[in-house]
Coordinates of C-alpha atoms in Angstrom, one line a residue:
X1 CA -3.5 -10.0 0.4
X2 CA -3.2 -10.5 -3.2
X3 CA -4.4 -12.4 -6.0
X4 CA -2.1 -16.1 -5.7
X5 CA -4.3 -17.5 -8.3
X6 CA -3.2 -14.5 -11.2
X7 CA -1.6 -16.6 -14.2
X8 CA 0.1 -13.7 -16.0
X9 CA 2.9 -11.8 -14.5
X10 CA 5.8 -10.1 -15.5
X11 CA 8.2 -12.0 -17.1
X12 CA 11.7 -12.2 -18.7
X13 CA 12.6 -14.1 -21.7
X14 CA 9.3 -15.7 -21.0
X15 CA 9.9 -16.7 -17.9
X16 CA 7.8 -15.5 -14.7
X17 CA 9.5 -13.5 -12.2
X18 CA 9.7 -15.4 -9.5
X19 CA 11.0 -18.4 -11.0
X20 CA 14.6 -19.7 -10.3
X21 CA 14.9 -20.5 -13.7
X22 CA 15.1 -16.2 -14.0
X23 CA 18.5 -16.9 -12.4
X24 CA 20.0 -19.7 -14.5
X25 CA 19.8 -17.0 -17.4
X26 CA 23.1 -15.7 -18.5
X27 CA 22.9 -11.9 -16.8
X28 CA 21.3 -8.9 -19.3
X29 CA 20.8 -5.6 -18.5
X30 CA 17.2 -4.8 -17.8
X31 CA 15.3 -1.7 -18.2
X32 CA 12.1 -1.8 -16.3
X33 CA 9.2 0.3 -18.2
X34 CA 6.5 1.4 -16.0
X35 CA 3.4 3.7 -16.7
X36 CA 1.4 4.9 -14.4
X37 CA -2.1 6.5 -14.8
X38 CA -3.9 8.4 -11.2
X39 CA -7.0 8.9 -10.1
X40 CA -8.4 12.5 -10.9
X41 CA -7.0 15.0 -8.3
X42 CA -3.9 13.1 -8.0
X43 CA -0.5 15.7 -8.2
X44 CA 2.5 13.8 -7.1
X45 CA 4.6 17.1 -8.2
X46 CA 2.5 18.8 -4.9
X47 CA 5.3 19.2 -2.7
X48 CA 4.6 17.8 0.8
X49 CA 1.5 16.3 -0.2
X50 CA 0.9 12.7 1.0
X51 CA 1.1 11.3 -2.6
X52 CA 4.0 13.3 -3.6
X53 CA 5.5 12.4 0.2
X54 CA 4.8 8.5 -0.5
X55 CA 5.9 8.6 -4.4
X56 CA 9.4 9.7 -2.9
X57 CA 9.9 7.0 0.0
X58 CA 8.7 4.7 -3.2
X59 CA 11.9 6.2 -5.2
X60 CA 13.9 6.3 -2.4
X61 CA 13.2 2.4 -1.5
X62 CA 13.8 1.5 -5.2
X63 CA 17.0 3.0 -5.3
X64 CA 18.5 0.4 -2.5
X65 CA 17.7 -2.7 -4.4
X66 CA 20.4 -4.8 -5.2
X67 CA 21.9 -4.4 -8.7
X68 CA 20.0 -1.1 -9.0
X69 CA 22.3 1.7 -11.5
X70 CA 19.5 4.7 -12.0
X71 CA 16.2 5.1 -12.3
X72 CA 14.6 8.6 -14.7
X73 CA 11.2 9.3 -14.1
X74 CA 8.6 12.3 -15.5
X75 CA 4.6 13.0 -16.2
X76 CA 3.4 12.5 -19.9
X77 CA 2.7 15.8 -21.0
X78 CA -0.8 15.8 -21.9
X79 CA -4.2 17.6 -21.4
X80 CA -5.9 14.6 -19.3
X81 CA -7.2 15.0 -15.7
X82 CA -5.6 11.5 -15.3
X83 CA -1.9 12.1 -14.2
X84 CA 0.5 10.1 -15.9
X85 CA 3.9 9.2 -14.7
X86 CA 6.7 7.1 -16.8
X87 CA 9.4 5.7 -14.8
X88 CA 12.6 3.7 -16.6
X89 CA 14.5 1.7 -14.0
X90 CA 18.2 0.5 -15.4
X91 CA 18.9 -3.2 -13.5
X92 CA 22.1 -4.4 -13.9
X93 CA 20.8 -8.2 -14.9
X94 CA 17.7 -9.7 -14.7
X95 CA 18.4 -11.1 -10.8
X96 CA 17.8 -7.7 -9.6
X97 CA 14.4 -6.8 -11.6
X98 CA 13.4 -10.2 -10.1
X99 CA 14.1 -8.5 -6.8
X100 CA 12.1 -5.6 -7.4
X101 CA 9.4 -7.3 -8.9
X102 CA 9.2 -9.6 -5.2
X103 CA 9.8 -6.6 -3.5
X104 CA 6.8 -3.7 -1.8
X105 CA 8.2 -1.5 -5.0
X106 CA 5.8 1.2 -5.3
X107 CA 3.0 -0.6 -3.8
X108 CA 2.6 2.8 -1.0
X109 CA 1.0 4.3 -4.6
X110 CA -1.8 1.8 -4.3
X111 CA -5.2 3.7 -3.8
X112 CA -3.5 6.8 -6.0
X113 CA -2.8 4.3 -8.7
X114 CA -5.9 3.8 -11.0
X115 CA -4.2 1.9 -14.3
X116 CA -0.4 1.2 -14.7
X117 CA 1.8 -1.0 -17.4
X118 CA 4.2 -2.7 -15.4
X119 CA 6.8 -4.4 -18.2
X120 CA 10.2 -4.4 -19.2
X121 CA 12.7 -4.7 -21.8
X122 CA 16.4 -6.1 -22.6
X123 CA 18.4 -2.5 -22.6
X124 CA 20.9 -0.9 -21.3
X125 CA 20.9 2.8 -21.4
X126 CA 23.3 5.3 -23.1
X127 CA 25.3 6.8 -20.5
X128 CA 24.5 10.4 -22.0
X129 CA 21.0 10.9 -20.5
X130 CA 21.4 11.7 -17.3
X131 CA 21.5 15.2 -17.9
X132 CA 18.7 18.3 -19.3
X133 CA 16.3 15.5 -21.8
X134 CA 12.6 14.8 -22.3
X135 CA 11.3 11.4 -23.1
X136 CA 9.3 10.7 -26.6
X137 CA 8.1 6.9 -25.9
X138 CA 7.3 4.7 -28.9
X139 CA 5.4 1.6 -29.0
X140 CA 5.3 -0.2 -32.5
X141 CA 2.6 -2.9 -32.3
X142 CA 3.1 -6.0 -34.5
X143 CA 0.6 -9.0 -35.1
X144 CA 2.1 -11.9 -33.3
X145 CA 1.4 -13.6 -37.0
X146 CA 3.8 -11.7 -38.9
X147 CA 6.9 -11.4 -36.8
X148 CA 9.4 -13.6 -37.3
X149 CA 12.4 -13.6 -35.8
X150 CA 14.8 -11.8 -38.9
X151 CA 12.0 -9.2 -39.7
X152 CA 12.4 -8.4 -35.7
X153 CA 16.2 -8.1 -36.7
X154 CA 15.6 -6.3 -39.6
X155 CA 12.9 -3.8 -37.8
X156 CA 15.1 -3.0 -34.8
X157 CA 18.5 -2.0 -37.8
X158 CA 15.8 0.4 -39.8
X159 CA 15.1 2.3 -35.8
X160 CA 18.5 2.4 -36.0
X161 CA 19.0 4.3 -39.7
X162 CA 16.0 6.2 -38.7
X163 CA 17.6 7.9 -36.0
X164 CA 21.1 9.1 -36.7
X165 CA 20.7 11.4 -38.9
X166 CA 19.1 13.4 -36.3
X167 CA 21.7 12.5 -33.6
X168 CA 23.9 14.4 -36.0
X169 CA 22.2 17.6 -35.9
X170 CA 24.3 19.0 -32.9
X171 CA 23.3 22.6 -33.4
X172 CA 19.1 22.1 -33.6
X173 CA 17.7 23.1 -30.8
X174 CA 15.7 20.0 -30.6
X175 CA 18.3 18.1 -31.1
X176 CA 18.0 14.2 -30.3
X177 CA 20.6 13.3 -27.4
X178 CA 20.2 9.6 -27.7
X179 CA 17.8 7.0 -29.0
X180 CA 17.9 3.5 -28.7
X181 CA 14.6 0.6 -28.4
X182 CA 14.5 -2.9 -27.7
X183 CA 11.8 -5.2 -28.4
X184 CA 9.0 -5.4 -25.1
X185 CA 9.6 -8.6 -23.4
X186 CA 6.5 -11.0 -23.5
X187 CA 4.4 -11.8 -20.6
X188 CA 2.2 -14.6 -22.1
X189 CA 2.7 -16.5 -25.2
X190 CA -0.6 -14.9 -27.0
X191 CA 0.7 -11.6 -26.8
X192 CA 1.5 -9.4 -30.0
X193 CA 5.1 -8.2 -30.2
X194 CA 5.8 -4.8 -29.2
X195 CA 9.0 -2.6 -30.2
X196 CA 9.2 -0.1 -27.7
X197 CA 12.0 3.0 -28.9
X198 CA 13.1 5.3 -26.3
X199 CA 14.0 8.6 -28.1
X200 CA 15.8 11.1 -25.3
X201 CA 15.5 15.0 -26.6
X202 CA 16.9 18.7 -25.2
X203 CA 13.7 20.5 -25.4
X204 CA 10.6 20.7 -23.9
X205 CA 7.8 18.5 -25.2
X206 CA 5.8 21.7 -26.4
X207 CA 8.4 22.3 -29.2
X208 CA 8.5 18.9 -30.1
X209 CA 5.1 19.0 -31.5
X210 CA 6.4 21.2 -34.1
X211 CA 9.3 19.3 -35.1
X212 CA 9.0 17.5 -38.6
X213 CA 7.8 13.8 -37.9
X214 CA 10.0 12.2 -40.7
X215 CA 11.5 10.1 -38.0
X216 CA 8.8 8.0 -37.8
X217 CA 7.8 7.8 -41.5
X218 CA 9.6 4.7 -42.5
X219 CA 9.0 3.1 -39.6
X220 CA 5.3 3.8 -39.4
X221 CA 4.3 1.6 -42.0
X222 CA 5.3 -1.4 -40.8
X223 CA 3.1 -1.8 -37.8
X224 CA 0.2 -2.4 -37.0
X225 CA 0.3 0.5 -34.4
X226 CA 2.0 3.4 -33.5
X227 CA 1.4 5.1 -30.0
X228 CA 3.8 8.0 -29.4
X229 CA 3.8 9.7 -25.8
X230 CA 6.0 12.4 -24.3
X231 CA 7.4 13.6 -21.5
X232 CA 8.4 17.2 -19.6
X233 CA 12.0 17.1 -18.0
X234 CA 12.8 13.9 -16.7
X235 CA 14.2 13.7 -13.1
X236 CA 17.0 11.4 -12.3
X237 CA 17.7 9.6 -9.3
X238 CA 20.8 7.6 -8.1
X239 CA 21.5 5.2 -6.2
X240 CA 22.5 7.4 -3.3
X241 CA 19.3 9.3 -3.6
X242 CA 17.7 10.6 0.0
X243 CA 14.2 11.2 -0.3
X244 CA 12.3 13.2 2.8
X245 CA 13.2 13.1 6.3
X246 CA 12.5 9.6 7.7
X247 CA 11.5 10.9 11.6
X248 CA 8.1 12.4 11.9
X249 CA 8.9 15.4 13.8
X250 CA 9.2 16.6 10.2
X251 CA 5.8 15.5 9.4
X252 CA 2.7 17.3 11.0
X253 CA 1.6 14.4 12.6
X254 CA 0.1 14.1 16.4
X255 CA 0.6 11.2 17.8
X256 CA 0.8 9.6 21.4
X257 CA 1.4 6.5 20.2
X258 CA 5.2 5.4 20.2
X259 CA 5.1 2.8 17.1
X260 CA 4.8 5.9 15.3
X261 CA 7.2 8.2 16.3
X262 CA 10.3 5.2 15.5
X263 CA 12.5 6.3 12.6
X264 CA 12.6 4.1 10.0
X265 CA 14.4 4.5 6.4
X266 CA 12.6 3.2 2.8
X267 CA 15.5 0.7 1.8
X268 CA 15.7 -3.0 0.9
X269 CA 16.3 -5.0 3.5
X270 CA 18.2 -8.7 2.7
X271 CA 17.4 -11.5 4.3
X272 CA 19.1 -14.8 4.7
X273 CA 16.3 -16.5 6.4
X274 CA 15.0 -19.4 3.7
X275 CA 12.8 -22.1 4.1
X276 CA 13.4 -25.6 3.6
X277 CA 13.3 -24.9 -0.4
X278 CA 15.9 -22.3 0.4
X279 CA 13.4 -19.1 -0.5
X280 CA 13.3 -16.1 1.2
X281 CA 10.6 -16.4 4.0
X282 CA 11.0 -12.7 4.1
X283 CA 9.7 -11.2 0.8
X284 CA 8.1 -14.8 -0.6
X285 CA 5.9 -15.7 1.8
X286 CA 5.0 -12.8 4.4
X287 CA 5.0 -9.4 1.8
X288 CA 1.4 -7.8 1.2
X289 CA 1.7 -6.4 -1.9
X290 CA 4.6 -7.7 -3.9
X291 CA 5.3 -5.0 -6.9
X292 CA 4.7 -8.1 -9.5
X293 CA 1.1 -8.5 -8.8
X294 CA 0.5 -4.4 -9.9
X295 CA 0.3 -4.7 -13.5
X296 CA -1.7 -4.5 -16.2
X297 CA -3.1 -7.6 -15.6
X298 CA -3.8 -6.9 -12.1
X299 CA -4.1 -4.4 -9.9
X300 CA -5.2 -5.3 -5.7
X301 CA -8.8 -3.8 -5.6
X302 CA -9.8 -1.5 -3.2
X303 CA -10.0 -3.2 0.8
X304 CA -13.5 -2.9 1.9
X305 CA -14.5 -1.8 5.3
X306 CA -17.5 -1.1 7.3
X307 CA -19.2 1.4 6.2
X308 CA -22.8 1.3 8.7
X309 CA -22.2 2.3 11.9
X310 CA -23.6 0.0 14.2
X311 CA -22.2 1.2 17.8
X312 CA -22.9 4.2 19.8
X313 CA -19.4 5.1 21.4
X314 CA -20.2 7.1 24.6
X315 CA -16.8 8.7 26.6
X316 CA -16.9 11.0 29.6
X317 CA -15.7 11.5 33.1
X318 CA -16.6 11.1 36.2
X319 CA -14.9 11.3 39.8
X320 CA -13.1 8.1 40.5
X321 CA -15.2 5.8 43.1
X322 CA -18.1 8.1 43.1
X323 CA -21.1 5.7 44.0
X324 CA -23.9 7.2 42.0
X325 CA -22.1 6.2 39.3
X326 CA -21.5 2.2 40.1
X327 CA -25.6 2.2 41.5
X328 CA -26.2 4.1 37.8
X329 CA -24.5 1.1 35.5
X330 CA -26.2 -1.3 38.0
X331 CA -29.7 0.4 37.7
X332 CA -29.3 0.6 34.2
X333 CA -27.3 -3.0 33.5
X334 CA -31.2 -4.3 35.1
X335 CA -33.5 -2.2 32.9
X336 CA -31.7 -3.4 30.1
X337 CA -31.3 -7.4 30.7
X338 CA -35.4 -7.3 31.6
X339 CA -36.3 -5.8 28.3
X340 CA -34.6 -9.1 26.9
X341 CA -33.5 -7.9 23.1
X342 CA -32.2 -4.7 24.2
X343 CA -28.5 -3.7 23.2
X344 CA -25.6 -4.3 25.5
X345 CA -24.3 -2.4 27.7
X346 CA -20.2 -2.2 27.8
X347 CA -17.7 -0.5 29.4
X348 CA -14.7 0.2 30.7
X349 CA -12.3 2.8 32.6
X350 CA -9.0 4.2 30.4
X351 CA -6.0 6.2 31.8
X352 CA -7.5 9.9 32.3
X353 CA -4.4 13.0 32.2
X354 CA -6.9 14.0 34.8
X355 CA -5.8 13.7 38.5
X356 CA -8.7 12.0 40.7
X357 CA -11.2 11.4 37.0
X358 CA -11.7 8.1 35.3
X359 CA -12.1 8.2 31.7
X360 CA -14.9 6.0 30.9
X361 CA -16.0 4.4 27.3
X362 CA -19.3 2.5 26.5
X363 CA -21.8 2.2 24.4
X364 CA -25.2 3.7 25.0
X365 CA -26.6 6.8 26.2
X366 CA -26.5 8.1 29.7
X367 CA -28.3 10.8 31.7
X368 CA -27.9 12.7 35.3
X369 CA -25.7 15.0 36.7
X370 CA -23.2 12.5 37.7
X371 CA -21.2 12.8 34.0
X372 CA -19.5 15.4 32.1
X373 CA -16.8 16.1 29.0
X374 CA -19.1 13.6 27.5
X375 CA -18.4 12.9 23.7
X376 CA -21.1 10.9 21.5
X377 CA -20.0 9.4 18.2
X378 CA -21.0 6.3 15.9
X379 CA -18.5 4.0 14.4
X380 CA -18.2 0.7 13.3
X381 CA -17.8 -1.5 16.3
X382 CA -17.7 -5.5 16.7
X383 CA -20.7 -7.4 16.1
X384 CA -20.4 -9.8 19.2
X385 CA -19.4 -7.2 22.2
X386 CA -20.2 -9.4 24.9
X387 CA -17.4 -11.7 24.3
X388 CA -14.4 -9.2 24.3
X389 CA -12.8 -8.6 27.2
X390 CA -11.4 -5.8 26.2
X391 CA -10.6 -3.1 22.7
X392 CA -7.6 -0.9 21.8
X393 CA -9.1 1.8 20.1
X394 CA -7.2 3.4 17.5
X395 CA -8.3 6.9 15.5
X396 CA -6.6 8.0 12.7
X397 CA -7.4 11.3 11.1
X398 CA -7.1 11.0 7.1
X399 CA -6.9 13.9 4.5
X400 CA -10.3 13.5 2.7
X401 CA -8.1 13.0 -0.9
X402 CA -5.9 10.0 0.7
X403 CA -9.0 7.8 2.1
X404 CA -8.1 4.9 -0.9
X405 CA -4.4 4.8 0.1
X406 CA -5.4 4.7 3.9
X407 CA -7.7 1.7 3.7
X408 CA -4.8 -0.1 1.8
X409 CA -2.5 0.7 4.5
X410 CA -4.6 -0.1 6.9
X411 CA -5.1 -3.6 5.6
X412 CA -1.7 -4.2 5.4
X413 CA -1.6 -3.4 9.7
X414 CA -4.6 -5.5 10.4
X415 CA -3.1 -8.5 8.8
X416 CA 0.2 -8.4 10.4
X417 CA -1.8 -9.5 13.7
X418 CA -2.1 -12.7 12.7
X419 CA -0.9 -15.4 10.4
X420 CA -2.3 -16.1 6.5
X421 CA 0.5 -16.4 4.2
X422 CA 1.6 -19.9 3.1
X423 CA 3.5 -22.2 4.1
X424 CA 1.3 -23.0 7.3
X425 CA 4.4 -24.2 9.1
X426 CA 5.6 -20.9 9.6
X427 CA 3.7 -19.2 12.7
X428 CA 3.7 -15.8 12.7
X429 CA 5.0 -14.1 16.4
X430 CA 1.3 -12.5 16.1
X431 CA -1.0 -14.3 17.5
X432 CA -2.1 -13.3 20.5
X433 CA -4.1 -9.8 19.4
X434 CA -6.5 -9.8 16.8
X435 CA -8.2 -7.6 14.5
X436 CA -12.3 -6.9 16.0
X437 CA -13.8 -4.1 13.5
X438 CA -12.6 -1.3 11.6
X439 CA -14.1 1.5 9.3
X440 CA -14.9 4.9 9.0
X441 CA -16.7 7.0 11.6
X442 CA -19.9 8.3 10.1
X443 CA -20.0 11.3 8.4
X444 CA -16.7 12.5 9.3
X445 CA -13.0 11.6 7.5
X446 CA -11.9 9.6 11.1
X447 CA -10.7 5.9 10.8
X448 CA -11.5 3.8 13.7
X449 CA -9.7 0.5 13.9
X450 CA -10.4 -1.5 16.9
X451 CA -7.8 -4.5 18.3
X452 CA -8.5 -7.2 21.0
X453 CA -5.8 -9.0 22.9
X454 CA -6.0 -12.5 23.6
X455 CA -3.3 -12.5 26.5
X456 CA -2.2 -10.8 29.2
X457 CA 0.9 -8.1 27.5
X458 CA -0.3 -9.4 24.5
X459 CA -0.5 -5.5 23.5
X460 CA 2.9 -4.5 25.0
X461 CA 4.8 -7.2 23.3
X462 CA 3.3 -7.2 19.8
X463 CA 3.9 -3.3 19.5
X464 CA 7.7 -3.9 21.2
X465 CA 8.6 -6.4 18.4
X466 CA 6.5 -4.3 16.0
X467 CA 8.4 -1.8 16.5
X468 CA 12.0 -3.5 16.3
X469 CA 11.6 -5.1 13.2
X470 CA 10.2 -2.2 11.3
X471 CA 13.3 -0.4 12.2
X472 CA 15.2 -3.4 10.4
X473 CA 12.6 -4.4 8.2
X474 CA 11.1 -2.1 5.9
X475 CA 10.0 -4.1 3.5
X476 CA 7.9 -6.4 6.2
X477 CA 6.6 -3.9 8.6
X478 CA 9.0 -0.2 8.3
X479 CA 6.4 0.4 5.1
X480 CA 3.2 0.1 6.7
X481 CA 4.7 2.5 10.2
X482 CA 5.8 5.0 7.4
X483 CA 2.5 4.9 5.0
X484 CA 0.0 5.1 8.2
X485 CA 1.7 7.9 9.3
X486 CA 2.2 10.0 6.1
X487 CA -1.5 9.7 5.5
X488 CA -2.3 10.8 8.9
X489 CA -2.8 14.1 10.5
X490 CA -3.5 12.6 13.9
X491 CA -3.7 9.6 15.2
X492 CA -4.7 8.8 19.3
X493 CA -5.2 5.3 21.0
X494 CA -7.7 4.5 24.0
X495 CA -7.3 0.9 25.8
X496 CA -10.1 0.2 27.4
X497 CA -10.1 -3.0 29.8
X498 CA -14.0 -4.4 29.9
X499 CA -15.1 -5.2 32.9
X500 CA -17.3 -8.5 33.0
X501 CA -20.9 -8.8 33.7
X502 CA -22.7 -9.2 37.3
X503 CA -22.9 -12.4 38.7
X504 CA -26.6 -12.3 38.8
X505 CA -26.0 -12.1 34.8
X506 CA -24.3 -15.6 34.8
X507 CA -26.4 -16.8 36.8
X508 CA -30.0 -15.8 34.8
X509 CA -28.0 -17.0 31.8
X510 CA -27.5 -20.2 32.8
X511 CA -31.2 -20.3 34.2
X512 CA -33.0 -19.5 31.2
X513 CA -30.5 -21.8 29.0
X514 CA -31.6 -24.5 31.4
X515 CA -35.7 -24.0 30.9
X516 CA -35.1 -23.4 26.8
X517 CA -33.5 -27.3 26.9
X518 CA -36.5 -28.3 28.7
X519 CA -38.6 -26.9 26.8
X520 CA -36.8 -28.5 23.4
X521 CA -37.1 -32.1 25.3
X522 CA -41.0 -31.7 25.7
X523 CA -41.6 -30.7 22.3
X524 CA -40.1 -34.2 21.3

C-alpha cells in the first residue's frame, strides 16, 4: 500500500519514527506541526460535507492515542483557492508521536490532501491557549553551515527578548497571549535548520496585518528566511472530544448491505499481539496508510482503476422456469460458440424481492418478448469471465467532489481480501475471496467493484469477521467501513452465482484442443 522503500521519514532527535531506539530516549514533550494544503474546491469548515465529516472522525481518532494532551487546529487565513489547515498536536513524550506517526492518523484526508508538512518539534505548550487566540506561525530558515550549536542557544534567548515586551501589553487589543518556538526537529542530516516560533494572539488575523512588525525586526536579520503565516480562531479539541455520530442512520446513506450499517467509533485501538521481534502485528505490518509515510517527502499517489469499460452488464426479469427463456440462452449460447471469436456469454440468477421473478445478470444484449425491467450499463468487468464461477457485485454511488478520497478507500477494502504485507509467515484470515475488477461505470459517478469467492461461505464468513473486528479494530478495518460509507450516498450488492457452460461446450473444447496438438506435431 505504501512506499517501504521511502528513506526519509519523520524523525525525532534524528531518529526515524519507527525505531526502538525513539523509546530508549529520555521522554520530551512533543508538539507535532502539521500543514496541510487541499485540492481546489476542498471546504472542510462545510458542515456535513464528506470532507468536513471525515476531517472530524480524523480529530476524533487522534484524540484517543495514547499520551495524547490537546490538539488546536485552524485554516491559514489567506486569499488562495488551496485550503490550508495547521494542526498543533501536544504528545506527552515522544513514545506517543511515535504512535501516531504508525497509526491511520489522518490518512481518511488522503484524496482531499494535495501537499502537507508533516514535522515536529521539542515543545510543550503554555497552558494559556486553550481559550479565544489566532495562530501567527514563524519559520526562520538557517543555512545548515552557519548554525552551530551556541548561536542556536543564542537565537532561541533573542525570540525570547523579542517577545515580552509585547506579552506585557495587557490592555492592546492585539495583545500577544503567549509565544514560545523551538527549533524544527531534523528529518535527514542534509537538511537546513529551521526555528519554528509559535506566537498565540486575541484578535483576528485581519487586524494583525496592521499591527507594527517590530517583533520580527531583530530577528529577521539573522536568517536566511523568514515565512510568516496566520491563522483565524483556532479550535481546540480534547481528549474527550466526540466528533459525529458513529451509526449511519445519521448519515443519508442507503444501504442493504449489513457491513455497513455496524457502528463503529474512530479510536485507537491497542494491541498486544507482537511478533516474534515483539512488534505490533497490528499497526506494523497489516496498516494501509500509516500517518508517517504522508509527508512532505511523500505522499501515496492516487490508486488507479479501470477506466474503459469493457463489459456490457445486462439485468432483467423473467418468470421463473419459463422455457422460452432456457431454449433462448441455449439458441443463443450456439450462435455465439460457432462464430468462434465472439464474446462470452455469462449469466446468472440473483434473489429478486419479486415473488415468482428471477433476477437475471449477464453480459450481452438480448431480444424478444420473453424479458422485461431490463437495465443496460457498461462497466469495468474482469478480463477472463469464463473462469469465475461466480461475482459479488458491489455499486457505490460517490458525490462527484469525493471520487479521489473514494478510490483510496476503496483500495484500502480490495486489499484486505488477501494477504501482501510482510512478514510472509503471517496469513491473513482472507483468503478465500478475491478482488476480480473494479472502476467506474462510464459516464456516470457509480463505482462498481466486483468480488469472487474461492469457497463455498467464503462470502458469509469474510463479511462476519469483517464485520467483528471493525467494531474492535478501527485502525485495521473500523476506518475503511466508516470512510466507504461517508463518501457514499448509496451503495447496493448483487451476488450472482454463474452457472457453467453446456456439456456439449466441454466437449468441443476438448475436441478442437485435440486437432490444434495434431496439427503442431505435423508441422514438426
Amino acid at each position: 500500500m505504501y512506499n517501504k522503500c521511502l528513506t526519509t521519514r519523520p524523525c525525532f532527535q534524528g531518529i526515524p519514527y519507527y525505531s526502538d531506539k525513539v523509546d530508549q530516549l529520555p521522554a520530551h514533550p512533543v508538539l507535532g506541526i502539521l500543514h496541510f494544503t487541499f485540492h481546489p474546491g476542498v471546504n472542510i469548515l462545510e458542515a456535513l460535507s464528506p470532507a468536513s465529516r471525515l476531517w472530524s472522525k480524523s480529530l476524533e481518532f487522534v484524540s484517543t492515542i495514547p499520551g495524547f494532551q490537546g490538539l488546536s487546529w485552524a485554516p491559514v487565513n489567506d486569499d488562495s483557492p488551496y485550503q490550508q489547515i495547521i494542526v498543533l498536536i501536544q504528545w506527552v513524550s515522544q513514545h506517543s508521536w511515535k504512535l501516531f506517526q504508525s497509526s491511520l492518523g489522518f490518512s481518511m484526508m488522503l484524496g482531499y490532501i494535495s501537499k502537507i508538512s508533516n514535522r515536529c518539534i521539542q515543545l510543550a505548550l503554555p497552558v494559556d491557549i486553550s481559550g479565544y487566540s489566532c495562530l501567527e506561525l514563524v519559520s526562520f530558515r538557517f543555512l545548515q553551515s552557519t548554525t552551530q550549536p551556541d548561536k542556536k542557544s543564542d537565537f532561541k534567548a533573542k525570540c525570547e527578548i523579542a517577545f515580552s515586551p509585547y506579552l506585557n501589553q495587557a490592555t492592546s487589543q492585539t495583545k500577544l497571549i503567549s509565544a514560545c518556538g523551538e527549533w524544527l526537529q531534523k528529518d535527514s542530516n542534509s537538511e537546513d535548520e529551521f526555528f519554528v516560533g509559535l506566537l498565540f494572539w486575541a484578535t483576528f488575523p485581519e487586524l494583525l496585518r496592521e499591527v507594527d512588525a517590530r517583533h520580527l525586526e531583530m530577528l529577521v536579520r539573522d536568517a536566511t528566511e523568514v515565512v510568516s503565516v496566520y491563522t483565524s480562531q483556532l479550535n481546540h479539541v480534547s481528549s474527550d472530544f466526540i466528533g459525529y455520530d458513529h451509526f449511519p442512520h445519521s448519515v443519508q446513506l442507503q444501504t442493504d448491505i449489513e457491513l455497513f450499517k455496524i457502528p463503529v467509533k474512530p479510536q485507537f485501538n491497542a494491541n498486544e499481539s507482537t511478533d516474534i521481534y515483539g512488534k505490533d502485528i497490528s499497526h506494523l505490518d497489516s496498516l494501509w496508510y500509516p500517518m508517517g509515510f504522508i509527508s512532505q517527502y511523500y505522499l501515496p499517489p492516487r490508486p488507479r482503476f479501470g477506466v474503459e469499460a469493457n463489459t456490457e452488464m445486462i439485468s432483467f426479469f423473467t418468470r421463473t422456469g419459463d422455457e422460452r427463456m432456457l431454449t433462448s440462452f441455449a439458441d443463443l449460447g450456439k450462435k455465439l460458440w460457432e462464430l468462434g471469436d465472439c464474446p462470452q456469454l455469462v449469466w446468472g440468477k440473483t434473489q429478486s424481492n419479486e415473488e415468482e421473478n428471477d433476477n437475471i445478470l449477464l453480459f450481452l444484449d438480448v431480444n424478444g418478448d420473453i424479458v422485461y425491467n431490463m437495465s443496460h450499463r457498461k462497466i469495468v468487468g474482469p478480463w477472463r469471465l469464463d473462469i469465475l464461477q461466480n461475482m459479488e457485485i458491489t455499486t457505490f454511488d460517490v458525490p462527484a467532489n469525493d471520487l479521489r478520497s473514494f478510490e483510496y478507500a476503496h483500495r484500502n477494502f480490495t486489499h484486505t481480501t488477501h494477504q501482501q504485507h510482510f512478514p510472509q509467515s503471517v496469513l491473513s484470515p482472507y483468503c478465500s475471496i478475491m478482488p476480480a475488477s473494479q472502476g467506474w461505470q462510464a459516464e456516470t459517478v457509480q463505482f462498481i467493484s466486483i468480488l469472487r469467492c474461492n469457497k463455498d461461505g467464503a462470502r458469509e464468513e469474510w463479511y462476519s469477521d469483517f464485520a467483528k473486528r471493525a467494531r474492535t479494530e478501527y485502525d485495521l478495518l473500523g476506518h475503511i467501513v466508516d470512510w466507504l460509507r461517508t463518501l457514499s450516498t448509496n451503495i447496493s450488492v448483487q451476488y450472482v452465482p454463474l452457472e457453467m457452460e453446456d456439456p456439449w461446450m466441454t466437449a468441443d473444447k476438448l475436441e478442437k484442443d485435440k486437432l490444434a496438438k495434431e496439427a503442431r506435431k505435423g508441422e514438426s
